[in-house]
Structures are given as C-alpha cells and as structure tokens.
Short mmCIF file of C-alpha atoms and ligand atoms in Angstrom, two decimals:
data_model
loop_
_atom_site.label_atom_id
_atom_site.label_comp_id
_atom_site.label_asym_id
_atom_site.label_seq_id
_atom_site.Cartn_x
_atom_site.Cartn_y
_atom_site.Cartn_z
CA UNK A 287 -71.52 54.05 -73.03
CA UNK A 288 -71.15 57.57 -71.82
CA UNK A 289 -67.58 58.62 -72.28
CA UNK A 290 -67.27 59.96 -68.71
CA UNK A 291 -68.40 57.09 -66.95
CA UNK A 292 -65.79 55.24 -69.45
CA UNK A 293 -62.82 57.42 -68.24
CA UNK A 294 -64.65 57.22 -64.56
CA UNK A 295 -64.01 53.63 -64.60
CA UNK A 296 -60.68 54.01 -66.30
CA UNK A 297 -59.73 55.71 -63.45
CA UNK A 298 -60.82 53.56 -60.57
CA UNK A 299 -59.15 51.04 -62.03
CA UNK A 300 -56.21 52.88 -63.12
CA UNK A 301 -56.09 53.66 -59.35
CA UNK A 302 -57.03 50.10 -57.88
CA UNK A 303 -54.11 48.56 -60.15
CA UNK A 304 -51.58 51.09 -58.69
CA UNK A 305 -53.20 49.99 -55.66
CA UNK A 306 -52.24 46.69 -56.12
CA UNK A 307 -48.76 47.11 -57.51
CA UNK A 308 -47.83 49.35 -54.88
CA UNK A 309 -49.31 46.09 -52.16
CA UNK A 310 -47.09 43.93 -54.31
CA UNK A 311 -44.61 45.81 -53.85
CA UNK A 312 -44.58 45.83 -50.15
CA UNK A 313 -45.42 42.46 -50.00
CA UNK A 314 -42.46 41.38 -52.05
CA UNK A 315 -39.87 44.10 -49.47
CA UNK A 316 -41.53 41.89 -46.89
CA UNK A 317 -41.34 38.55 -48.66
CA UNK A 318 -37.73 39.50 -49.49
CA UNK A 319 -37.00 40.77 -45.52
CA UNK A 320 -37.91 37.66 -44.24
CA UNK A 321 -36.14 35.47 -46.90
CA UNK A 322 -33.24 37.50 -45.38
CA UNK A 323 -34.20 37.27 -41.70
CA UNK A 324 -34.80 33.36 -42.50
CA UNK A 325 -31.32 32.62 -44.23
CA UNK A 326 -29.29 34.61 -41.18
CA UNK A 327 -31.39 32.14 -38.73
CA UNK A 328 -30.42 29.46 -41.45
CA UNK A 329 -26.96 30.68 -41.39
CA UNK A 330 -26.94 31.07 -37.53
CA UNK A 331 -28.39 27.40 -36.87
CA UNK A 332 -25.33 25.76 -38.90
CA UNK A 333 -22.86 27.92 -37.77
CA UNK A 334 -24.52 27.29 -33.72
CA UNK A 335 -24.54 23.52 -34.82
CA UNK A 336 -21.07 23.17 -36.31
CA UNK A 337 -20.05 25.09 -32.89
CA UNK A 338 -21.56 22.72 -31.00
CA UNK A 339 -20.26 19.80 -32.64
CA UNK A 340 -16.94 21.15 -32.39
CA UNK A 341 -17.22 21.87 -29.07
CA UNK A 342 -18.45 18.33 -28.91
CA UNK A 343 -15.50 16.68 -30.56
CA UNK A 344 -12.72 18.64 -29.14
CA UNK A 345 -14.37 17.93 -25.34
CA UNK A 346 -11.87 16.10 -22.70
CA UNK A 347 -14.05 13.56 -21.88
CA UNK A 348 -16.49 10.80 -23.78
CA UNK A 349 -20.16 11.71 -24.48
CA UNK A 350 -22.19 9.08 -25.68
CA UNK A 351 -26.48 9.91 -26.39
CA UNK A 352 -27.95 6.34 -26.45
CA UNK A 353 -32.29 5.95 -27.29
CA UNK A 354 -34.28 3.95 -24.65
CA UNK A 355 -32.90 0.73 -26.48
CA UNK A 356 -29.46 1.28 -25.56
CA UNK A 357 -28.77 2.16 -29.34
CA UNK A 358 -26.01 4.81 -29.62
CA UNK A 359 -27.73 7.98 -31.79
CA UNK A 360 -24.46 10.25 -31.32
CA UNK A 361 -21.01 9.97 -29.89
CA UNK A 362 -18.49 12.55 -30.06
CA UNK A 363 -14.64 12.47 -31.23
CA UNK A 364 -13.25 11.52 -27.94
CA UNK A 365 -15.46 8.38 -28.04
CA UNK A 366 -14.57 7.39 -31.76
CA UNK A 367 -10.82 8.06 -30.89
CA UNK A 368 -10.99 6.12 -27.32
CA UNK A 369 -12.31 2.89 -28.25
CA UNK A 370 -10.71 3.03 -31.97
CA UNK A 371 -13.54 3.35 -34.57
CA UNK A 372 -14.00 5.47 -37.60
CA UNK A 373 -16.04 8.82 -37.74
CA UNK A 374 -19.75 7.65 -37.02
CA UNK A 375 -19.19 4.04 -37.09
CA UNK A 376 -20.86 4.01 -33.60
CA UNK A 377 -23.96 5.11 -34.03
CA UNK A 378 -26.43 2.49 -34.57
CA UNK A 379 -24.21 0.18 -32.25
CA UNK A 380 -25.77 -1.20 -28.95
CA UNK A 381 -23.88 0.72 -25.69
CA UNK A 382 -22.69 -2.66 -24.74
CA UNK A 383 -20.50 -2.91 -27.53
CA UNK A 384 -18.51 0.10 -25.90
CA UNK A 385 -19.37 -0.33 -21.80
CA UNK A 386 -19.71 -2.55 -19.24
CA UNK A 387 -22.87 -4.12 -19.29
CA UNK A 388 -23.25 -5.06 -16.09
CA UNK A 389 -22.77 -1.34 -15.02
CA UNK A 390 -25.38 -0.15 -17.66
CA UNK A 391 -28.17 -2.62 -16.19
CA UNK A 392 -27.37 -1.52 -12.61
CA UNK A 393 -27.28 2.57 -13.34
CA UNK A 394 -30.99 1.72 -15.55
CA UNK A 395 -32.22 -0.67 -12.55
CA UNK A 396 -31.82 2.08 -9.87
CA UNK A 397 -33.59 4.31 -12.39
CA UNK A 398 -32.50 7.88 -13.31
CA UNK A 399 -35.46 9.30 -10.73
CA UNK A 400 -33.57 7.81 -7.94
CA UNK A 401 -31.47 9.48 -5.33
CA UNK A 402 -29.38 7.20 -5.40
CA UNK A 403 -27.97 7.74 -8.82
CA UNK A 404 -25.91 10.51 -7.92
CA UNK A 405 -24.09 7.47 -6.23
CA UNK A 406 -23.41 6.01 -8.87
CA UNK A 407 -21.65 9.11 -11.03
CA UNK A 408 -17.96 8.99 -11.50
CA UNK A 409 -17.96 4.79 -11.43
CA UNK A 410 -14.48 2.91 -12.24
CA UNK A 411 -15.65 0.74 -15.18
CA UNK A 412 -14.47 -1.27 -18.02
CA UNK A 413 -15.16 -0.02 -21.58
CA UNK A 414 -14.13 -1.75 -24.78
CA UNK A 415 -12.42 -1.13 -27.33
CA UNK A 416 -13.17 -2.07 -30.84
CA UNK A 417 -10.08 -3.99 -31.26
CA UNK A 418 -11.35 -5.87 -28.30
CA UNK A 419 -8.57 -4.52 -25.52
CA UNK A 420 -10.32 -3.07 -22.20
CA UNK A 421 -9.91 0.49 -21.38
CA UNK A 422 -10.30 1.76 -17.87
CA UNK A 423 -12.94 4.49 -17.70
CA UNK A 424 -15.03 6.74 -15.24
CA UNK A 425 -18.75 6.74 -16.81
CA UNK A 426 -21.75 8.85 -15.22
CA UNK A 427 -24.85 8.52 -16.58
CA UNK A 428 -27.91 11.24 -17.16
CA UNK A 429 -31.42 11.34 -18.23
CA UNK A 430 -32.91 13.56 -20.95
CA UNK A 431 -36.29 13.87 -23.12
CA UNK A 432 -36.23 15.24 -26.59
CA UNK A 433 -39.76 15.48 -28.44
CA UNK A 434 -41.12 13.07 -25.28
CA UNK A 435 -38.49 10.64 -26.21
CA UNK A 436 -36.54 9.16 -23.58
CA UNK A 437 -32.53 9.10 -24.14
CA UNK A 438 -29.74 8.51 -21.70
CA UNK A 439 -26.61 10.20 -21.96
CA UNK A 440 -23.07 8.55 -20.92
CA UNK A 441 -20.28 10.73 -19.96
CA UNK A 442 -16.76 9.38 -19.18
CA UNK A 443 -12.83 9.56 -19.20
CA UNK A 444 -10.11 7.51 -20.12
CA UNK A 445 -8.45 6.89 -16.33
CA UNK A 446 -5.84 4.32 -18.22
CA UNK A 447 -3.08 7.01 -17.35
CA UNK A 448 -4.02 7.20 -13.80
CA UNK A 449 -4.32 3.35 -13.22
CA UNK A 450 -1.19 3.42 -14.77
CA UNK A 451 0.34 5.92 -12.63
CA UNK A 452 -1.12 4.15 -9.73
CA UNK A 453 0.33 0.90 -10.72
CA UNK A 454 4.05 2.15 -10.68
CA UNK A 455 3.02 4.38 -7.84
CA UNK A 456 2.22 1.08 -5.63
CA UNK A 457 4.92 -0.79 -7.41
CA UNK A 458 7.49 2.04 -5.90
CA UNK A 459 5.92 1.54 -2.98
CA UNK A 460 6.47 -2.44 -3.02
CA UNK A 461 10.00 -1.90 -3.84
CA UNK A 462 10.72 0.36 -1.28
CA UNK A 463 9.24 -2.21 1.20
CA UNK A 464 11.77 -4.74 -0.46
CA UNK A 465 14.11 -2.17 -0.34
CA UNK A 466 13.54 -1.55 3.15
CA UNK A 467 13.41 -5.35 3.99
CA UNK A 468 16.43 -6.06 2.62
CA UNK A 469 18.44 -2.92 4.75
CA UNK A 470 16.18 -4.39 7.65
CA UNK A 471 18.38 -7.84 6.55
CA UNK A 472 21.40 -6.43 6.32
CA UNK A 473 21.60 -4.69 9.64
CA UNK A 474 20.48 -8.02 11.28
CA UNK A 475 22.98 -10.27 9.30
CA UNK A 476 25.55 -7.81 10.79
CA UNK A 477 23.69 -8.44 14.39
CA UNK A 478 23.11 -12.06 13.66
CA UNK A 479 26.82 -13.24 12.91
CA UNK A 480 28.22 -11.06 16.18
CA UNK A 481 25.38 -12.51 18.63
CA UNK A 482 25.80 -16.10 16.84
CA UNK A 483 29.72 -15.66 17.17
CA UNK A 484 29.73 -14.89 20.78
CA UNK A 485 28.47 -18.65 21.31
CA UNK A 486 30.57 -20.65 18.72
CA UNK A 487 33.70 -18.81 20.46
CA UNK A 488 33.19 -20.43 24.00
CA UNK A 489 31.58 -24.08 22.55
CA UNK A 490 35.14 -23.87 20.19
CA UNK A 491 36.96 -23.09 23.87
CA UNK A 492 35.21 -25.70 25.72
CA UNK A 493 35.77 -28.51 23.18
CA UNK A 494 39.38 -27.90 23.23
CA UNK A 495 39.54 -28.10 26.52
CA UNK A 496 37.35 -30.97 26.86
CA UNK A 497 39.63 -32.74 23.95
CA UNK A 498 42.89 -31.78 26.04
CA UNK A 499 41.05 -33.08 29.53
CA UNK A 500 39.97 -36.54 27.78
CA UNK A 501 43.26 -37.39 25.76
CA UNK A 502 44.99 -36.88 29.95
CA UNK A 503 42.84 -38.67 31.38
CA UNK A 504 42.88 -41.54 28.81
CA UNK A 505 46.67 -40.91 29.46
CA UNK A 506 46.19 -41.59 32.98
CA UNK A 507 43.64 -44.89 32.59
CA UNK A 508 45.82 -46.33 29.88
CA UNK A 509 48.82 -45.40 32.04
CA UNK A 510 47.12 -46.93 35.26
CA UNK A 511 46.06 -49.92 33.29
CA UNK A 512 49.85 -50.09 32.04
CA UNK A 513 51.35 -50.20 35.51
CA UNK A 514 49.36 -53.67 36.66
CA UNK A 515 50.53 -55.05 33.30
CA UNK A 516 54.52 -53.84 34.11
CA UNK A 517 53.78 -54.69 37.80
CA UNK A 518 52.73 -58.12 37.08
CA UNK A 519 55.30 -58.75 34.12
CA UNK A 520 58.41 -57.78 36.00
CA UNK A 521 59.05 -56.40 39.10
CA UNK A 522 59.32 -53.11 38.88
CA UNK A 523 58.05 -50.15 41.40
CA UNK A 524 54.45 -48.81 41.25
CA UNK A 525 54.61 -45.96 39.34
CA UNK A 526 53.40 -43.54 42.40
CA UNK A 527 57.15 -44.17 43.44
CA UNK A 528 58.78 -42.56 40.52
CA UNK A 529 56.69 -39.71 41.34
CA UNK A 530 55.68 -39.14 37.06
CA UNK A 531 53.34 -41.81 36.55
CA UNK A 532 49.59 -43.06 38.54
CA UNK A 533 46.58 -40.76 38.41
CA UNK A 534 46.92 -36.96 40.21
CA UNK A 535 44.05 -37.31 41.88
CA UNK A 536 44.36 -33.02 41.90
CA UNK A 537 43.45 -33.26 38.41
CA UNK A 538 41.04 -35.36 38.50
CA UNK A 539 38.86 -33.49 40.96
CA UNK A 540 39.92 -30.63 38.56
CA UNK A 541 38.33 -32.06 35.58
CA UNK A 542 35.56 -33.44 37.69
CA UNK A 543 34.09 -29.79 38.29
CA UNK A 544 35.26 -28.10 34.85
CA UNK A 545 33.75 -30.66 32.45
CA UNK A 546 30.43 -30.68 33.50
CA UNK A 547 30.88 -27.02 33.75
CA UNK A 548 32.22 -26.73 30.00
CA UNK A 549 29.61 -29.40 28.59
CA UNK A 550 26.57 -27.20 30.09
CA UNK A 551 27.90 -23.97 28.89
CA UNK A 552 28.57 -25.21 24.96
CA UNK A 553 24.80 -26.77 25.43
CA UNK A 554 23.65 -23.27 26.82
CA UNK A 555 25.63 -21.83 23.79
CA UNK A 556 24.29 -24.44 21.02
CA UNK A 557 20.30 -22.96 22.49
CA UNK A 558 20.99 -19.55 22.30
CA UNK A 559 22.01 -20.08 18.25
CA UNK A 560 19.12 -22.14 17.53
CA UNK A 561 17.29 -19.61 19.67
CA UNK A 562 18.93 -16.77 17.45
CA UNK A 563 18.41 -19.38 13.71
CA UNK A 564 14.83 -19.98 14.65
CA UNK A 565 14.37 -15.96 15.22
CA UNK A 566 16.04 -15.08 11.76
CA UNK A 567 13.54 -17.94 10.71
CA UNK A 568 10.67 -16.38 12.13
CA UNK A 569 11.67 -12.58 11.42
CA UNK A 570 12.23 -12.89 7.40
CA UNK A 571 8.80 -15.60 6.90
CA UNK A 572 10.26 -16.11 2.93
CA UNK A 573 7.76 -15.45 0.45
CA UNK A 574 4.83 -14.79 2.78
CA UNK A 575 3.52 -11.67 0.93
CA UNK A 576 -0.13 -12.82 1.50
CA UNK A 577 -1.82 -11.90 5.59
CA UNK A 578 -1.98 -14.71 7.39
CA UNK A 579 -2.38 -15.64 11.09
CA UNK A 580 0.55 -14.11 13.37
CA UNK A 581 1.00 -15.24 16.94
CA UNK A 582 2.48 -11.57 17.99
CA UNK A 583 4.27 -13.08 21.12
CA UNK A 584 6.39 -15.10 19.46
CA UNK A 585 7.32 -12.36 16.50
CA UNK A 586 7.62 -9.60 18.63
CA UNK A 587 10.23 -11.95 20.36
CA UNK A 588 12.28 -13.07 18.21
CA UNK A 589 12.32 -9.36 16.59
CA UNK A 590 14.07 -8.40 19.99
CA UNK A 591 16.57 -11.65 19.91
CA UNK A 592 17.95 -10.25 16.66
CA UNK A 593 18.04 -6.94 17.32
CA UNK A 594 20.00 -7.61 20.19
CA UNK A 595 23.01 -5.90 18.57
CA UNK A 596 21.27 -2.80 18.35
CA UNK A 597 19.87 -2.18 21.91
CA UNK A 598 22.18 -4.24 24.40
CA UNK A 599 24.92 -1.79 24.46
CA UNK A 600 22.71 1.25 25.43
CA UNK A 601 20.09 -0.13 27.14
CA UNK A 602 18.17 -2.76 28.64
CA UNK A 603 14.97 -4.63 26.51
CA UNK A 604 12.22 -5.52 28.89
CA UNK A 605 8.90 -7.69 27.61
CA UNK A 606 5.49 -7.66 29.12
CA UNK A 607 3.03 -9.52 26.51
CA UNK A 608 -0.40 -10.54 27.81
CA UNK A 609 -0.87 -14.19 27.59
CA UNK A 610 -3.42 -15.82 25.43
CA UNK A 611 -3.22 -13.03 22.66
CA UNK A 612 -5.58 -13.79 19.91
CA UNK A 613 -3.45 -14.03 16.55
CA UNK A 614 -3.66 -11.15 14.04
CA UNK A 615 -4.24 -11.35 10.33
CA UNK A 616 -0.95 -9.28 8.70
CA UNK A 617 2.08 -10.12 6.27
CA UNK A 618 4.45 -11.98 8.89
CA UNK A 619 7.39 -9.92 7.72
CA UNK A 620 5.83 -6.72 7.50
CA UNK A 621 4.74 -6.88 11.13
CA UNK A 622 8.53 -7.65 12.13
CA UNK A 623 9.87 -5.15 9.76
CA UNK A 624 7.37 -2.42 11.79
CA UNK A 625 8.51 -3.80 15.14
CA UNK A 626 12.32 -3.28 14.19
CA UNK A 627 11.79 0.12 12.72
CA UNK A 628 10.29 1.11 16.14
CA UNK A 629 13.41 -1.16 18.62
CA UNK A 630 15.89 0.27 16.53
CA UNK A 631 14.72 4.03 16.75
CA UNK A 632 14.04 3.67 20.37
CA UNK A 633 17.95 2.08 20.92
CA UNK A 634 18.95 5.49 18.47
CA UNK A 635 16.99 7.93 20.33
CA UNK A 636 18.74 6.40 23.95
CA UNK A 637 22.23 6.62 22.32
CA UNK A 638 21.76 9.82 21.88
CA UNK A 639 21.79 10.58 25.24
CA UNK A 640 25.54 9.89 25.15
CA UNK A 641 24.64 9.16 28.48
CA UNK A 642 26.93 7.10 31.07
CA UNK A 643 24.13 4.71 32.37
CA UNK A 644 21.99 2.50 30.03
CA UNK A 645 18.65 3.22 29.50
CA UNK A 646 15.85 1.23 28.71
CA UNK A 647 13.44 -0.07 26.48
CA UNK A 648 9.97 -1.51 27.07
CA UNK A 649 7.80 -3.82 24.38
CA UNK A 650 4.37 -4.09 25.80
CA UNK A 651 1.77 -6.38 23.47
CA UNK A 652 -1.84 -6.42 24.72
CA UNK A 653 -5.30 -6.43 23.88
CA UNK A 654 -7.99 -3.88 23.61
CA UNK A 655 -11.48 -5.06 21.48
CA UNK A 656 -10.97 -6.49 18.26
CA UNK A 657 -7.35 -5.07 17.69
CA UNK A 658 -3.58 -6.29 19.24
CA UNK A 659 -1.59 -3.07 20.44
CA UNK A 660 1.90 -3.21 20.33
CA UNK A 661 3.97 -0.49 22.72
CA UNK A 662 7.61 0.13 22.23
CA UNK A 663 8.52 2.91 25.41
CA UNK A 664 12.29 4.14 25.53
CA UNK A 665 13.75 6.37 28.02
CA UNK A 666 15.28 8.43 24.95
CA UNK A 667 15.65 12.35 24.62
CA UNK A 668 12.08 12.49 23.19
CA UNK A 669 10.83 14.25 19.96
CA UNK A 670 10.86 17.72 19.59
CA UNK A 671 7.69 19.22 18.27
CA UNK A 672 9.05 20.44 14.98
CA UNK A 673 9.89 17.06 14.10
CA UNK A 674 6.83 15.46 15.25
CA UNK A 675 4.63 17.30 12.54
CA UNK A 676 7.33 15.80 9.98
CA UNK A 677 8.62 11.90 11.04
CA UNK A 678 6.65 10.17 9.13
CA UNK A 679 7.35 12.07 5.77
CA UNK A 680 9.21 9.62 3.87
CA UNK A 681 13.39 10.70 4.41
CA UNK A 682 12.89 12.74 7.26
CA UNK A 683 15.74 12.38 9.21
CA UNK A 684 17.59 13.97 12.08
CA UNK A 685 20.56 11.45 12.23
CA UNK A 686 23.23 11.71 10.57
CA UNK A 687 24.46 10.30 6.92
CA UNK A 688 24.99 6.96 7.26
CA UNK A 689 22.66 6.60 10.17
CA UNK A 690 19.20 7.16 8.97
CA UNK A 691 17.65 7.52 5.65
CA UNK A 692 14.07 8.56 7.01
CA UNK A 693 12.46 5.55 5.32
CA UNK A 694 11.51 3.58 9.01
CA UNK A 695 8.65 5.98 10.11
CA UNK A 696 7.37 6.57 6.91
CA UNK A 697 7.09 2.73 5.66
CA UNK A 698 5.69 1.95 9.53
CA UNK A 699 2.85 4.32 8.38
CA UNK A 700 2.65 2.68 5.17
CA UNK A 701 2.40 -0.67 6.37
CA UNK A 702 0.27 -0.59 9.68
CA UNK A 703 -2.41 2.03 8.35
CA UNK A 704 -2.46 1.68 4.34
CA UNK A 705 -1.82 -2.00 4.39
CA UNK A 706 -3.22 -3.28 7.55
CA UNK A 707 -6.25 -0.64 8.66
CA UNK A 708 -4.39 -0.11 11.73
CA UNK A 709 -3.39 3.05 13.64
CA UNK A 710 -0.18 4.68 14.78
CA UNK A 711 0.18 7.19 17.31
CA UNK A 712 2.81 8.35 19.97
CA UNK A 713 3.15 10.38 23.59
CA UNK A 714 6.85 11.98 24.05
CA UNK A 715 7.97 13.87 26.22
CA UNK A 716 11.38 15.84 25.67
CA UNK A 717 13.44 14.66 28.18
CA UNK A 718 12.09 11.68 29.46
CA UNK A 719 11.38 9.72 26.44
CA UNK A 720 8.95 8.31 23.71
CA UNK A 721 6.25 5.43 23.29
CA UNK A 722 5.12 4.41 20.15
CA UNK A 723 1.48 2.63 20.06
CA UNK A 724 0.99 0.30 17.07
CA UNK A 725 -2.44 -0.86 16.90
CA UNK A 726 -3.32 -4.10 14.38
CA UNK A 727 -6.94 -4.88 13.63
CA UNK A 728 -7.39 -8.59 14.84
CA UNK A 729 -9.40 -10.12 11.66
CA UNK A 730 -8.55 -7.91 9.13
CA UNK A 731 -12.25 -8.82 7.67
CA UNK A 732 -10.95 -12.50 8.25
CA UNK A 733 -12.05 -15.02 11.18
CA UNK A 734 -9.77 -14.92 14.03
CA UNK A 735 -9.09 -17.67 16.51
CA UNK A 736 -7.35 -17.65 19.78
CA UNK A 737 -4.30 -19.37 20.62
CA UNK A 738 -2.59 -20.49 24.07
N1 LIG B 979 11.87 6.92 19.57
C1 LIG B 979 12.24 8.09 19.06
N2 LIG B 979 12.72 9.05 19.87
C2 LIG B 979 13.10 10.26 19.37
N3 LIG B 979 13.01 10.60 18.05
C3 LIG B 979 12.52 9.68 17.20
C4 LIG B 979 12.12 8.39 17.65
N4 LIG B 979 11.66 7.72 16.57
C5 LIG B 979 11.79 8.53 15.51
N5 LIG B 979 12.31 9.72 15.87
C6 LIG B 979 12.59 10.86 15.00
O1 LIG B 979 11.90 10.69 13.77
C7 LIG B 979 12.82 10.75 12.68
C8 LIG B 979 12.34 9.85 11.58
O2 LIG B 979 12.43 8.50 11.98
P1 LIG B 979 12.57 7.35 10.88
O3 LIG B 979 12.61 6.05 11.58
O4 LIG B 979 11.53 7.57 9.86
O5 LIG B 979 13.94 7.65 10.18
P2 LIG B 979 15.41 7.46 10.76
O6 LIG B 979 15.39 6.60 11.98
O7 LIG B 979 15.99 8.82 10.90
O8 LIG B 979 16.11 6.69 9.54
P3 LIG B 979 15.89 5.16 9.13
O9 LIG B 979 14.77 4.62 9.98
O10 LIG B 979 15.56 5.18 7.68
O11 LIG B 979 17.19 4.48 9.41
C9 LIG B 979 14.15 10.36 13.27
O12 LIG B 979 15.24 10.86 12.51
C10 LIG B 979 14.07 10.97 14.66
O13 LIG B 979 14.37 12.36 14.61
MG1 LIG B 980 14.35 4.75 11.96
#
C-alpha cells in the first residue's frame, strides 16, 4: 500500500480516536455531574425523610396510617409512647388493638366521601393501652391514596388530663353544693330551734298551769267528798261555814274558761312543731342526690316555714301557688336549697332598707308549657346595674363579712341551668324592689304526671 494513503488513514483515525476520547471525556464530566446531582437528591431525600419523621415523632398529638384492612403501616412516637409499646411494635397490629372499635366501624360506615364525616372529627373515644388500661382520647379520621392504594389516617390526643381536670373540676363543684347545703343547714338549725322553741315555751306554761289547776281542783273534790264523810261521822259544820273549805265556785268558772283555753293552745303549739319537723323533713330529702318527682307546692312551703327566722322580722311572706301543679323532675334538696338562696336574699335586700315598716315578700309558683316557674318578688332596694352584670359570679358580694360569701347566686345558676336545663332571670327596679324568675323544665327528658 501507498505510503500516503497509509499515513492518510493514520490520520483519520488518529483524529476519530481523539474524537472519541475527547466524547469520553465529556461523557464521563456528565456521568460524574449527575452521580453528583443524584447523591445531593440522595442526600436531600434522607435528610427530608429523617425531618419528617422527626417532625413526626416529636408531634403533640397521635398519628396512626392504617391500609384498607385496618392494619397499622406507621405510627409515630406519640402513639408508641401513649398506649405503651416499643419503637415499631405497632405496625402490623390491627387498629382495634389501639381504638375503639365501635368508633372505627361507624367513621368507615359513614364513609370518608360523606359530609357528614366532618361530624364526626374531634370524637371523645376510648383507646387502649397495651397494658390493657383505657386512655381517653379525641380521634379524627382522614382519607388518603398512595400509588391507588387506599389508607386511612387516625389523628388523636391524649384528653386523660382534661377528663381529669374535669373530674375535680365537677367534684369542686359537688362539694361546694355540700358545702353550701350544709351553711343552708346551719342557718336553718339556728331558725329551726328559735321557731320550735317559741311553741315548747307556752305548751311547758300551759302544762304547769294545767298541773296546778288539776291538783286544786282534786283538792276541792277530795275536800268536798271529805266534808259528807266528817258531816256524817260527827257533827261538825259544813265546811262553807268555816269560810276555808267547799268548792269557790269563782275558781271553778276560772278554770272552766282557761283550761280549754290552755289545752287548745299547747295542741296549736304541738302542730306548728310537727308542721316545722315535717318541713326540716321535707327541706334536707337525705341522700336524694338522684331527680326525682317534686310536688313544688309542698317544697316551696315548707322552704318558707323554716326560713321563717329569716323574713318575719322584716317583712311579711305571702304564697300564691296555682293548684294542680304538675310535679317536676329535680334533686329534692337542690330545688329547696335554690328557693332559700332566693327567700333569704329577698329578706337581706328588705333589711337593708333599715326601714321602719316591714316590707314584703311574694312566692308565686305557676305554670307556663312544659316548665314550673317559681317567682320570689321583694319590696327590697333593688340591684344596681353594676352589680347585676356580676351576681352570679361565684363570691360576689355586697354584704358585709359575715353576711354573705357570694356563693347563693352563683350555685342558684349552677343548679337550675347546669344541672336542671332551666333558666334564671330577674326585673329590678332600684327603689322599688326585685323578682327573681326560676324556671324548671317539667320532665327533665323523664315522663311527668300530674298531681292534685
Ligand atoms: N333580691 C335582691 N335584691 C337586691 N340585691 C340582691 C338580691 N339578690 C342578690 N342581690 C345582690 O347580689 C349579690 C350576690 O348575691 P348572692 O346570693 O350570690 O350572695 P350573697 O347573698 O351576697 O352571699 P351568700 O348568698 O353567699 O350568703 C348580693 O350580695 C346582692 O348585692
Ligand atoms: Mg345570698
């Protein structure tokens, strides 16, 4: 071969192999580029997915991804450390080891396309823990598709705190009532033994003076027996001569009109205290806590007979109840206690006055629909408005130490609207005086029935 075509062909491929080195060459800056570019997104992928699991773990509240078989595929930290188990025991369990399953099956029977499930977020439920205790949660639920599988997602909190909290909040509550009940007690007892004492003082009076009447008149009958016997033995005078013996027949018209007299007033007396025994019966109902039926006549009644103490110094206590009343569904004692609160502030708010006259106080019980309202009027010095907006704050109080502790309003509230569904409202005018309106649902969701 001809030496130039030789070194012709030397050339080409001199120049096609530098060519090709020079392609590798670029090939490899661009193999090597995107090795780079590929182990930054490798890099950024586990640092993004240890972020997110962090963020994951170190979330307030439970997050539980469950496949459409209910099987847990990834809780986070919260979960674990909630219900007790170890890092990744969960997954692979069924969500009913850890939830309410009655709650699962109702949130998956509305379905997840439903409006309606929105509803359902933020439900009180029971979750378990692993050493079998129940915790009290708040669990939502959420739908979501990954590579066109379905998977639900669970979110809750641990609300153990706040039951808790609640718990000793309506425990304080309870006690307070107690509390409350047992002042209410102690201001009657006080009430109680002066109205009862009143009574036993004139029954003690007229049996003494019945026992003195009797032995003088047995006196005079043996002593008029005595004289037929002397008569008859010897002869002596009739004792009307000796002017000290026979019956004064003075004093025998006398005790003619008082006994009677003194017999009907110790009976009167011996009513009113099993009138007043039968009201502290009826006021402290012992160990009703439960509602039951309450013929409001008869307790609004014998509220007023023992309150007596309170109110008959500074005014009078006038009652107009409707007849035929249908009985109301509340804790016996609770009503009472309510009643008092309101007979005692009205007496308070008339003695205030310092006035000369009495004033007076009107309980009104009547009905409108399905509820009992229960009126206590006084002809007090009314409420001004910048203690209106605050009375029924619990220990607001405008009397003085000693007098009021600010409880009465504030427990009235508590009892007629929290416990009972009821409403309490009011119309005062400075001045001329105050009505409280008490309202009591009838049934309190329970059947009713009338009485006579
Ligand atoms: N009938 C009323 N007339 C005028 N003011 C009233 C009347 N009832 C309540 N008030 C006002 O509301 C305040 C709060 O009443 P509440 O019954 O809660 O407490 P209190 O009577 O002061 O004390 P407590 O009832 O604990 O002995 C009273 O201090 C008083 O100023
Ligand atoms: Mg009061």
């Amino acid at each position: 071969m001809d030496s130039t075509i030789l070194e012709k062909r030397l050339a080409r491929e001199r120049a096609a192999r530098s060519e090709a080195e020079r392609l590798l060459e670029s090939k490899s800056a661009e193999l090597y580029e995107s090795g780079q570019e590929l182990r930054k997104t490798a890099e950024e992928l586990v640092l993004q997915s240890s972020q997110l699991s962090a963020i994951l773990d170190s979330a307030l509240a439970g997050m539980c991804l469950a496949d459409k078989d209910r099987k847990i595929v990834r809780a986070n930290a919260y979960v674990h450390r909630v219900f007790g188990y170890g890092a990744d025991e969960l997954c692979g369990r069924s969500l009913h080891d850890i939830f309410d399953i009655g709650y699962i099956k109702s949130v998956q029977a509305i379905g997840f396309e439903s409006a309606s499930l929105s509803d359902r977020t933020g439900d009180e439920v029971e979750g378990y823990a692993k050493d079998g205790s129940v915790v009290p949660i708040e669990l939502s639920a959420s739908e979501m598709f990954l590579d066109d599988q379905r998977y639900t997602l669970w979110i809750f909190h641990d609300i153990t705190k706040r039951k808790a909290q609640e718990a000793e909040r309506e425990q304080l509550e309870e006690d307070l009532r107690q509390a409350q009940k047992l002042e209410a007690l102690g201001i009657l007892a006080s009430g109680v033994a002066h109205e009862i004492n009143t009574p036993v003082q004139f029954i003690g009076d007229n049996l003494r003076f019945l026992e003195d009447a009797f032995s003088e008149l047995f006196a005079e009958i043996g002593a008029a027996g005595g004289d037929d016997t002397v008569a008859d033995g010897d002869d002596a005078p009739p004792r009307e001569a000796d002017g000290n013996t026979g019956t004064d027949s003075s004093e025998v018209d006398y005790f003619a009109s008082e006994v009677p007299e003194a017999i009907q007033q110790s009976l009167d007396g011996v009513s009113r205290i099993a009138e007043i025994v039968a009201a502290v019966r009826e006021f402290s109902h012992p160990g009703t806590k439960e509602k039951s039926p309450l013929n409001i006549n008869t307790a609004v009644q014998s509220t007023v007979t023992l309150s007596t103490n309170h109110w008959k110094y500074v005014a009078d206590l006038n009652t107009d109840f409707e007849e035929n009343l249908p009985e109301v569904m509340c804790v016996p004692g609770e009503f009472n206690q309510v009643i008092l609160n309101l007979i005692v502030n009205a007496a308070q708010a008339i003695e205030g006055l310092e006035a000369s006259e009495k004033g007076a106080i009107t309980v009104r019980t009547k009905c409108i629909g399905d509820q009992v309202e229960v009126t206590v009027s006084d002809t007090g010095g009314g409420i001004p408005s910048h203690v209106q907006s605050k009375m029924f704050d619990p220990f607001f109080t405008t009397k003085d130490v000693g007098k009021g502790t600010g409880q009465g309003l504030s427990l009235v509230h508590a009892i007629v609207v929290k416990k009972h569904g009821g409403t309490i409202s009011f119309r005062t005018e400075e001045g001329v005086g105050t009505s409280f309106f008490v309202r009591w649902p009838i049934g309190a969701g329970e059947e009713t029935r009338n009485v006579a």
